[in-house]
Coordinates of C-alpha atoms in Angstrom, one line a residue:
M1388 CA 0.1 0.1 0.4
P1389 CA 1.4 3.4 -0.9
N1390 CA 2.3 6.1 2.0
V1391 CA -0.2 8.6 2.4
G1392 CA -0.5 11.6 4.4
R1393 CA 3.1 13.0 4.2
N1394 CA 4.2 16.4 3.0
D1395 CA 5.3 17.6 0.4
S1396 CA 9.1 17.8 1.4
E1397 CA 9.0 14.4 2.1
H1398 CA 8.2 13.6 -1.6
E1399 CA 10.5 16.1 -3.1
N1400 CA 13.2 14.0 -3.9
H1401 CA 11.4 10.6 -5.1
K1402 CA 13.2 10.8 -8.5
D1403 CA 15.0 8.3 -10.9
G1404 CA 18.7 8.9 -12.2
K1405 CA 17.3 10.3 -15.4
G1406 CA 15.4 13.1 -13.0
N1407 CA 11.9 11.6 -14.1
V1408 CA 9.0 11.5 -11.3
K1409 CA 9.0 8.1 -10.1
A1410 CA 5.7 5.8 -9.4
P1411 CA 4.9 3.6 -6.4
E1412 CA 4.9 0.1 -7.1
N1413 CA 2.5 -1.6 -9.5
A1414 CA 2.1 -5.1 -11.3
H1415 CA 0.5 -3.4 -14.5
Q1416 CA 2.4 -1.6 -17.7
I1417 CA 2.9 2.1 -16.4
S1418 CA 4.4 4.9 -19.0
S1419 CA 3.9 2.8 -22.2
D1420 CA 1.3 4.3 -24.1
S1421 CA 0.7 7.5 -26.5
W1422 CA -1.5 10.1 -25.9
F1423 CA -3.5 9.1 -28.8
Q1424 CA -3.9 5.7 -27.5
V1425 CA -5.0 7.3 -24.3
A1426 CA -7.3 9.4 -26.3
F1427 CA -9.0 6.3 -27.7
V1428 CA -9.6 4.8 -24.0
L1429 CA -11.3 7.7 -22.8
T1430 CA -13.5 8.1 -26.1
T1431 CA -14.1 4.4 -25.8
G1432 CA -15.6 5.0 -22.5
I1433 CA -17.8 7.9 -23.6
N1434 CA -19.2 6.6 -26.7
S1435 CA -19.6 3.1 -25.2
A1436 CA -22.8 1.3 -25.7
Y1437 CA -24.1 4.0 -23.4
V1438 CA -24.7 6.3 -25.7
L1439 CA -27.7 4.1 -26.8
G1440 CA -29.7 5.2 -24.0
Y1441 CA -28.8 8.9 -23.6
S1442 CA -31.8 9.9 -25.8
G1443 CA -34.5 8.3 -23.2
T1444 CA -32.5 9.0 -20.0
I1445 CA -31.0 12.4 -20.4
M1446 CA -33.5 14.3 -23.3
V1447 CA -36.6 12.8 -22.1
P1448 CA -36.7 14.0 -19.1
L1449 CA -35.0 17.5 -19.9
G1450 CA -36.4 18.4 -23.0
W1451 CA -34.9 19.9 -25.8
V1452 CA -33.5 23.0 -23.7
G1453 CA -32.7 21.3 -20.8
G1454 CA -30.8 18.3 -22.6
V1455 CA -29.0 20.3 -25.1
V1456 CA -27.8 23.2 -23.1
G1457 CA -27.3 20.3 -20.1
L1458 CA -25.2 18.0 -22.5
I1459 CA -23.1 21.2 -23.4
L1460 CA -22.3 22.2 -20.1
A1461 CA -21.5 18.9 -18.4
T1462 CA -19.1 18.7 -21.7
L1463 CA -17.4 21.7 -20.4
I1464 CA -17.4 21.2 -16.6
S1465 CA -15.9 17.9 -17.1
L1466 CA -13.1 19.0 -19.2
Y1467 CA -12.5 21.5 -16.5
A1468 CA -12.8 19.3 -13.6
N1469 CA -10.5 16.4 -15.4
A1470 CA -7.9 18.7 -16.2
L1471 CA -7.9 19.7 -12.3
V1472 CA -7.1 15.8 -11.6
A1473 CA -4.6 15.6 -15.1
M1474 CA -2.4 18.5 -13.3
L1475 CA -1.9 17.2 -10.1
H1476 CA -0.6 13.6 -11.4
E1477 CA 2.6 14.7 -10.4
Y1478 CA 2.1 16.6 -7.4
G1479 CA 4.8 16.7 -4.2
G1480 CA 7.5 15.4 -6.4
R1481 CA 6.0 11.8 -7.2
R1482 CA 3.5 10.3 -9.8
H1483 CA -0.2 9.1 -8.3
I1484 CA -1.1 6.6 -10.7
R1485 CA -4.6 5.9 -8.4
Y1486 CA -6.9 8.1 -7.7
R1487 CA -7.0 7.1 -3.8
D1488 CA -3.1 7.7 -3.8
L1489 CA -3.4 11.3 -4.7
A1490 CA -6.2 11.8 -2.4
G1491 CA -4.3 10.3 0.4
F1492 CA -1.4 12.2 -0.1
I1493 CA -3.3 15.5 -0.3
Y1494 CA -5.5 14.7 2.8
G1495 CA -4.3 11.4 4.8
R1496 CA -5.0 8.2 5.1
W1497 CA -8.7 8.6 5.6
A1498 CA -8.9 10.4 2.2
Y1499 CA -7.3 7.3 0.8
T1500 CA -9.9 4.7 2.2
L1501 CA -12.7 7.1 1.4
T1502 CA -11.9 7.7 -2.2
W1503 CA -11.3 3.9 -2.6
A1504 CA -14.6 3.5 -1.6
L1505 CA -16.0 5.7 -3.8
Q1506 CA -13.9 4.5 -6.6
Y1507 CA -15.0 1.0 -6.1
V1508 CA -18.9 1.6 -6.0
N1509 CA -18.8 4.1 -9.1
L1510 CA -16.8 1.4 -11.2
F1511 CA -18.8 -1.2 -9.9
M1512 CA -22.1 0.1 -11.0
I1513 CA -21.0 1.4 -14.5
N1514 CA -19.7 -2.3 -15.0
T1515 CA -23.3 -3.7 -13.6
G1516 CA -24.7 -1.2 -16.2
Y1517 CA -22.3 -2.7 -19.0
I1518 CA -23.7 -5.9 -18.6
I1519 CA -27.2 -4.9 -18.4
L1520 CA -26.5 -3.1 -21.8
A1521 CA -24.5 -6.1 -23.2
G1522 CA -27.7 -8.2 -21.9
S1523 CA -30.3 -6.2 -23.6
A1524 CA -28.2 -6.1 -26.8
L1525 CA -28.6 -10.1 -26.9
K1526 CA -32.0 -9.7 -26.0
A1527 CA -32.6 -7.5 -28.7
T1528 CA -30.7 -9.5 -31.2
Y1529 CA -32.6 -13.0 -29.9
L1530 CA -35.9 -11.2 -30.6
L1531 CA -35.3 -10.2 -34.0
F1532 CA -35.1 -14.0 -35.0
W1533 CA -36.9 -15.4 -32.4
D1534 CA -40.0 -13.9 -30.8
D1535 CA -41.0 -16.4 -29.0
H1536 CA -40.5 -15.1 -25.2
T1537 CA -38.5 -18.1 -24.0
M1538 CA -35.5 -16.4 -23.2
K1539 CA -35.8 -13.8 -20.7
L1540 CA -33.4 -10.8 -19.9
P1541 CA -32.0 -12.4 -17.0
Y1542 CA -30.6 -15.5 -19.0
F1543 CA -28.9 -12.7 -21.7
I1544 CA -27.5 -10.9 -18.8
A1545 CA -26.0 -14.2 -17.3
I1546 CA -24.2 -14.5 -20.8
A1547 CA -22.9 -11.4 -21.3
G1548 CA -21.4 -11.6 -17.7
F1549 CA -19.7 -14.9 -18.9
V1550 CA -18.3 -13.3 -21.9
C1551 CA -17.3 -10.6 -20.0
A1552 CA -15.4 -12.8 -17.7
M1553 CA -13.5 -14.8 -20.4
F1554 CA -12.1 -11.4 -21.8
A1555 CA -10.9 -10.5 -18.3
F1556 CA -9.1 -13.6 -18.2
G1557 CA -7.5 -12.9 -21.4
I1558 CA -6.5 -9.2 -21.1
P1559 CA -4.1 -9.0 -18.2
S1560 CA -4.1 -5.1 -18.1
L1561 CA -5.4 -1.8 -19.2
S1562 CA -2.2 -1.2 -21.5
A1563 CA -2.5 -4.8 -23.0
L1564 CA -6.0 -4.0 -24.9
G1565 CA -4.0 -2.6 -27.6
V1566 CA -5.6 -3.6 -30.5
W1567 CA -8.9 -4.2 -28.6
L1568 CA -9.3 -0.3 -28.5
G1569 CA -9.2 -0.4 -32.7
F1570 CA -12.0 -2.8 -32.7
S1571 CA -13.6 -1.1 -30.0
T1572 CA -13.9 2.0 -32.3
L1573 CA -14.9 0.2 -35.3
L1574 CA -17.7 -1.5 -32.8
S1575 CA -18.3 2.1 -31.7
L1576 CA -18.7 3.2 -34.9
A1577 CA -21.0 0.6 -36.8
Y1578 CA -24.0 1.0 -33.8
I1579 CA -23.8 4.4 -33.6
V1580 CA -24.0 4.9 -37.4
I1581 CA -26.6 2.5 -37.7
A1582 CA -28.7 4.0 -35.0
F1583 CA -28.5 7.7 -36.4
V1584 CA -29.5 6.5 -40.1
L1585 CA -32.3 4.5 -38.9
S1586 CA -33.5 7.4 -36.5
L1587 CA -33.0 9.9 -38.7
K1588 CA -35.2 7.9 -41.6
D1589 CA -37.5 6.9 -38.9
G1590 CA -38.0 11.0 -37.9
L1591 CA -38.2 12.0 -41.8
N1592 CA -41.0 9.6 -42.4
A1593 CA -42.7 9.9 -38.5
P1594 CA -45.9 12.1 -37.8
P1595 CA -45.2 14.9 -35.4
R1596 CA -43.6 13.8 -32.4
D1597 CA -44.4 14.7 -28.4
F1598 CA -41.6 16.6 -27.0
S1599 CA -43.2 17.5 -23.6
I1600 CA -41.6 16.1 -20.3
P1601 CA -43.4 13.5 -19.3
G1602 CA -44.6 12.9 -15.9
N1603 CA -46.4 15.4 -13.3
G1604 CA -45.6 16.9 -9.9
A1605 CA -42.5 15.2 -7.6
G1606 CA -42.2 12.1 -10.2
K1607 CA -41.4 15.0 -12.8
I1608 CA -39.0 16.6 -10.7
F1609 CA -37.5 13.4 -9.2
S1610 CA -36.9 12.4 -13.0
I1611 CA -35.4 15.6 -14.2
I1612 CA -33.2 15.4 -11.1
G1613 CA -31.9 12.1 -11.9
A1614 CA -31.3 13.2 -15.3
S1615 CA -28.9 15.6 -14.4
A1616 CA -26.6 13.1 -12.7
N1617 CA -26.9 11.1 -16.0
L1618 CA -25.6 14.2 -17.7
V1619 CA -22.1 13.7 -15.7
F1620 CA -22.3 10.0 -15.7
A1621 CA -21.7 10.3 -19.5
Y1622 CA -18.8 12.1 -19.7
N1623 CA -16.8 10.8 -16.4
T1624 CA -14.7 7.8 -15.9
G1625 CA -13.7 8.2 -11.9
M1626 CA -10.6 6.4 -12.6
L1627 CA -8.2 9.4 -14.6
P1628 CA -5.3 8.9 -12.6
E1629 CA -4.9 5.1 -13.5
I1630 CA -5.5 5.9 -17.0
Q1631 CA -2.9 8.8 -16.9
A1632 CA -0.3 6.0 -15.2
T1633 CA -0.6 4.2 -18.5
I1634 CA 0.9 7.6 -21.0
K1635 CA 4.1 8.1 -21.6
Q1636 CA 6.4 11.3 -20.5
P1637 CA 5.4 13.8 -20.4
V1638 CA 2.5 13.1 -18.7
V1639 CA 0.7 16.3 -17.9
T1640 CA 1.2 17.4 -21.4
N1641 CA 0.5 14.0 -23.3
M1642 CA -2.8 13.8 -20.8
M1643 CA -4.1 17.3 -21.7
K1644 CA -3.9 16.1 -25.3
A1645 CA -5.8 13.2 -24.9
L1646 CA -8.4 15.2 -22.7
Y1647 CA -8.9 17.8 -25.7
F1648 CA -9.5 15.1 -28.2
Q1649 CA -12.2 13.3 -26.0
F1650 CA -14.1 16.5 -25.4
T1651 CA -13.8 17.9 -28.8
V1652 CA -13.5 14.6 -31.4
G1653 CA -14.5 12.4 -28.8
V1654 CA -17.9 13.9 -27.8
L1655 CA -19.3 14.3 -31.3
P1656 CA -20.7 10.9 -32.0
L1657 CA -22.6 11.1 -28.7
Y1658 CA -23.9 14.2 -29.7
L1659 CA -25.2 12.7 -33.1
V1660 CA -27.0 9.7 -31.9
T1661 CA -28.6 11.1 -28.5
F1662 CA -29.9 14.3 -30.5
T1663 CA -31.1 12.5 -33.4
G1664 CA -32.6 9.6 -31.2
Y1665 CA -34.6 11.9 -29.6
W1666 CA -35.8 13.8 -32.1
A1667 CA -37.0 11.0 -34.1
Y1668 CA -39.1 9.2 -31.0
G1669 CA -39.9 12.5 -29.2
N1670 CA -40.6 11.7 -25.3
S1671 CA -41.5 7.7 -26.6
T1672 CA -37.8 7.1 -26.7
S1673 CA -36.8 4.0 -24.9
A1674 CA -33.6 3.4 -22.5
Y1675 CA -32.3 1.7 -25.6
L1676 CA -32.4 3.1 -28.7
L1677 CA -32.4 0.3 -30.6
N1678 CA -35.7 -0.9 -29.3
N1679 CA -37.3 2.0 -31.0
V1680 CA -35.6 2.1 -35.0
N1681 CA -37.3 0.5 -37.5
G1682 CA -35.0 -1.2 -40.4
P1683 CA -34.0 -4.5 -42.2
V1684 CA -33.3 -7.4 -39.8
W1685 CA -29.7 -7.8 -40.6
V1686 CA -28.8 -4.1 -40.0
K1687 CA -30.5 -4.1 -36.6
A1688 CA -28.7 -7.4 -36.1
V1689 CA -25.7 -5.7 -36.5
A1690 CA -26.1 -2.7 -34.4
N1691 CA -26.9 -4.9 -31.6
I1692 CA -24.1 -7.5 -32.0
T1693 CA -21.7 -4.5 -32.1
A1694 CA -23.0 -3.0 -29.2
F1695 CA -22.8 -6.2 -27.2
L1696 CA -19.0 -6.8 -28.2
Q1697 CA -18.2 -2.9 -27.7
S1698 CA -19.9 -3.4 -24.0
V1699 CA -17.2 -6.4 -23.2
I1700 CA -14.5 -4.5 -24.0
A1701 CA -15.4 -0.9 -22.3
L1702 CA -16.4 -2.9 -19.0
H1703 CA -12.7 -4.3 -18.9
I1704 CA -11.7 -0.7 -18.8
F1705 CA -13.9 0.0 -15.8
A1706 CA -12.8 -3.0 -13.9
S1707 CA -9.0 -2.5 -14.4
P1708 CA -8.2 -0.3 -11.5
M1709 CA -9.8 -3.7 -9.2
Y1710 CA -7.6 -6.0 -11.3
E1711 CA -4.9 -3.7 -10.9
Y1712 CA -5.2 -3.6 -7.3
A1713 CA -5.3 -7.2 -6.8
D1714 CA -2.6 -8.0 -8.9
T1715 CA -0.2 -5.6 -7.1
K1716 CA -1.3 -6.9 -3.8
Y1717 CA -0.5 -10.6 -4.4
G1718 CA 2.1 -9.7 -6.9
I1719 CA 0.4 -11.4 -10.3
T1720 CA 3.8 -10.4 -12.2
G1721 CA 4.9 -11.9 -16.0
S1722 CA 3.1 -13.8 -18.7
A1723 CA -0.4 -13.8 -18.4
L1724 CA -0.5 -17.4 -19.5
Q1725 CA 1.4 -18.7 -16.6
I1726 CA -0.8 -21.2 -14.7
K1727 CA -0.4 -19.0 -11.3
N1728 CA -1.5 -15.8 -12.9
L1729 CA -4.2 -17.5 -15.0
T1730 CA -5.7 -19.1 -12.1
F1731 CA -5.7 -16.4 -9.9
R1732 CA -7.5 -14.1 -12.4
I1733 CA -10.2 -16.7 -12.9
L1734 CA -10.7 -17.0 -9.4
L1735 CA -10.7 -13.2 -8.5
R1736 CA -12.3 -11.7 -11.7
G1737 CA -14.6 -14.5 -12.0
G1738 CA -15.9 -14.2 -8.9
Y1739 CA -16.0 -10.3 -9.1
L1740 CA -18.0 -10.3 -12.3
T1741 CA -20.2 -13.2 -11.3
F1742 CA -21.4 -11.1 -8.6
N1743 CA -22.0 -7.9 -10.8
T1744 CA -23.8 -10.3 -13.4
F1745 CA -26.3 -11.3 -10.4
V1746 CA -26.8 -7.5 -9.2
S1747 CA -27.4 -6.8 -13.1
A1748 CA -29.9 -9.6 -13.2
L1749 CA -31.5 -8.6 -9.9
L1750 CA -32.1 -5.0 -10.7
P1751 CA -31.9 -4.4 -14.3
F1752 CA -32.9 -1.1 -14.2
L1753 CA -30.3 0.6 -16.7
G1754 CA -31.4 4.1 -16.5
D1755 CA -31.5 4.2 -12.5
F1756 CA -28.2 2.8 -12.3
M1757 CA -26.6 5.5 -14.4
S1758 CA -28.6 8.4 -11.8
L1759 CA -27.4 6.3 -8.9
T1760 CA -23.7 6.2 -10.1
G1761 CA -23.5 9.7 -10.9
A1762 CA -25.1 11.0 -8.2
I1763 CA -23.2 9.4 -5.1
S1764 CA -20.0 8.9 -6.9
T1765 CA -19.3 10.8 -10.1
F1766 CA -20.5 14.0 -8.6
P1767 CA -18.1 13.6 -5.3
L1768 CA -15.1 12.1 -7.4
T1769 CA -15.1 14.1 -10.6
F1770 CA -16.2 17.8 -9.4
I1771 CA -16.1 17.8 -5.8
L1772 CA -13.0 16.1 -4.8
A1773 CA -11.2 17.4 -7.8
N1774 CA -12.0 21.2 -7.0
H1775 CA -11.1 20.6 -3.6
M1776 CA -7.9 18.8 -4.0
Y1777 CA -6.5 21.5 -6.8
L1778 CA -7.7 24.2 -4.3
T1779 CA -5.7 22.5 -1.0
A1780 CA -2.5 21.7 -3.4
K1781 CA -2.3 25.1 -5.0
K1782 CA -3.9 27.3 -2.2
D1783 CA -0.7 29.1 -2.0
K1784 CA -0.6 30.2 -5.6
Q1785 CA -4.4 30.9 -6.3
S1786 CA -6.0 34.5 -6.0
S1787 CA -9.1 35.0 -3.7
M1788 CA -11.4 35.0 -6.7
Q1789 CA -9.9 31.4 -8.0
Q1790 CA -10.4 30.2 -4.5
L1791 CA -13.8 31.4 -4.5
W1792 CA -14.5 29.8 -8.0
H1793 CA -13.5 26.6 -6.6
W1794 CA -15.3 26.8 -3.6
L1795 CA -18.7 27.5 -5.2
N1796 CA -18.0 24.4 -7.5
I1797 CA -17.3 22.5 -4.2
V1798 CA -20.9 23.7 -2.7
F1799 CA -22.9 23.4 -5.8
F1800 CA -21.8 20.0 -6.6
S1801 CA -22.0 19.0 -2.7
I1802 CA -25.8 19.9 -3.3
M1803 CA -26.1 18.4 -6.6
S1804 CA -24.8 15.0 -5.4
L1805 CA -27.3 14.9 -2.3
V1806 CA -30.6 16.0 -3.9
A1807 CA -29.6 13.5 -7.2
T1808 CA -28.8 10.4 -4.6
V1809 CA -32.2 10.9 -3.0
S1810 CA -33.8 11.3 -6.5
A1811 CA -32.1 7.9 -7.8
V1812 CA -33.0 5.7 -4.8
R1813 CA -36.3 7.0 -5.3
L1814 CA -36.6 5.8 -8.8
I1815 CA -34.8 2.6 -8.4
S1816 CA -37.6 2.1 -5.4
V1817 CA -40.5 2.9 -7.8
D1818 CA -39.3 0.8 -10.5
S1819 CA -38.8 -2.5 -7.8
K1820 CA -42.0 -1.6 -7.1
T1821 CA -43.5 -1.8 -10.4
Y1822 CA -41.4 -5.0 -12.0
H1823 CA -40.3 -7.8 -9.9
L1824 CA -36.9 -9.0 -9.4
F1825 CA -34.9 -10.3 -12.2
A1826 CA -37.5 -8.7 -14.5
D1827 CA -37.5 -9.1 -18.4
L1828 CA -37.7 -5.6 -19.2

C-alpha cells in the first residue's frame, strides 16, 4: 500500500536517475502508451453502448432546452474537472497512479480509504450497467429472429457476464488492450452510425412527435434531477489517474492532449446519436435506442451485436483499477498465460464478475443505475474532490477569486450530489415496485 498523508518535502526527491518523477509499485504497465492511445481509451468510455441510452435517459426527462444545454455544459465542466486532476498527477514530487493515492497524499489515510470506497462503488455500478447493456443487446438480437419469449433478459445478462469474464481472463491489464481499442472504435462506429441512420429515416417519415417532458408533480421533478446525474455520468470515468498512469512522458502534457481529443472529437458521436434519437421518437424514446428503430433485420442485428461486443471491451477498462489492485497486492506479474497468473485471474475476476452479473440480473434498471452512479460517486469523485484537491494543493498559488470559484464548485456539486442521490434511490424504489426482481424488461 502506498504511503499517504505525507507533506511535500518528504516526496520532493522521489525521482529516478534520469530526473523523471517516480511511481509507486505497480504490477501493470505504466508510461507505455501514446497520448493517442489514451485518448481512444477515454473516447471508448464516452462512446460505449451507453450512448444508446442517453436519448431516453437524458433528453426525455429534460426536453430539448434542458437536454442540449445540459449536455454542452456537462462537456465543459467535465473537461475542466478532469484537467484539474490531470495537472495533479505529479504533485509533490511523485506520480500518483491511482485516484486514492492522490487523495491520500493530499489529505491523509482517511481520504485514501474513502476515495477507494467511492471509486469502487462507481466502477462497480458502471460495470453493472455494461452487463445490463450487453444483455439487453443480446436479447434484442434474439427477438429479431425468435420472438417466442422463451429466453428472458436475466438469461442474456448471465451470458453477457460469462463473456465479459472470459475476456477479463485473457487481457491482463489496461495497456494490454492494445489492438482491442481499435476494434472497440470500429464497433462503436457501427452501432452509432446504424442508430443514427435508422433514427433519421424514422424521424423523416414519422408524424409530429410529442417533445413535452413526461410526468407531473414530484415524479417529474425527481426524473429531471436524476437526468442531471446522467449528464455527468456520460463523460466521466472516475479513474483518470489510473488511465493517466499508462501514458508516456511528459504525462501532464500528453494527458491534456488526450482530454482535449476526448471532449472535442470524442463527444461528436455522442451528440449525434443522442439528439437524433430524441428528435425521431420524442418522449417515447426508450432507454435503449435500438428498441425504437425500424429497418432491415440484419442491420439491426449488426447494431445490437456490435453494441454487445463493445460493452465487453469497455467493461474491462472500468474494471481495470480493481484488477490492478489485486494483481499488485498478490504479486501477479509476468506472462499472462502462467498457470499461477491465469488461475488467480479466473478466481478473482471471475468471482467479481459473477457477483456483478447477479446484481445486473436482479435489478436491470439501466437508467436508474446511471442516475445513482452519477449521484453518489461521479459528482463526489470528479467534481467535489477534484476541485477541493486542486484548491488544497495549489492554495498558495491562487488568488482569492480563484479560491472562491473552487469553493462555489464544491458547494454546488455537493448539493447536486445529495439531491440526485435521493432522486435516484426513489427511482429504483419505484421501479422495484413496478417490476419484480429479475425482471424481463
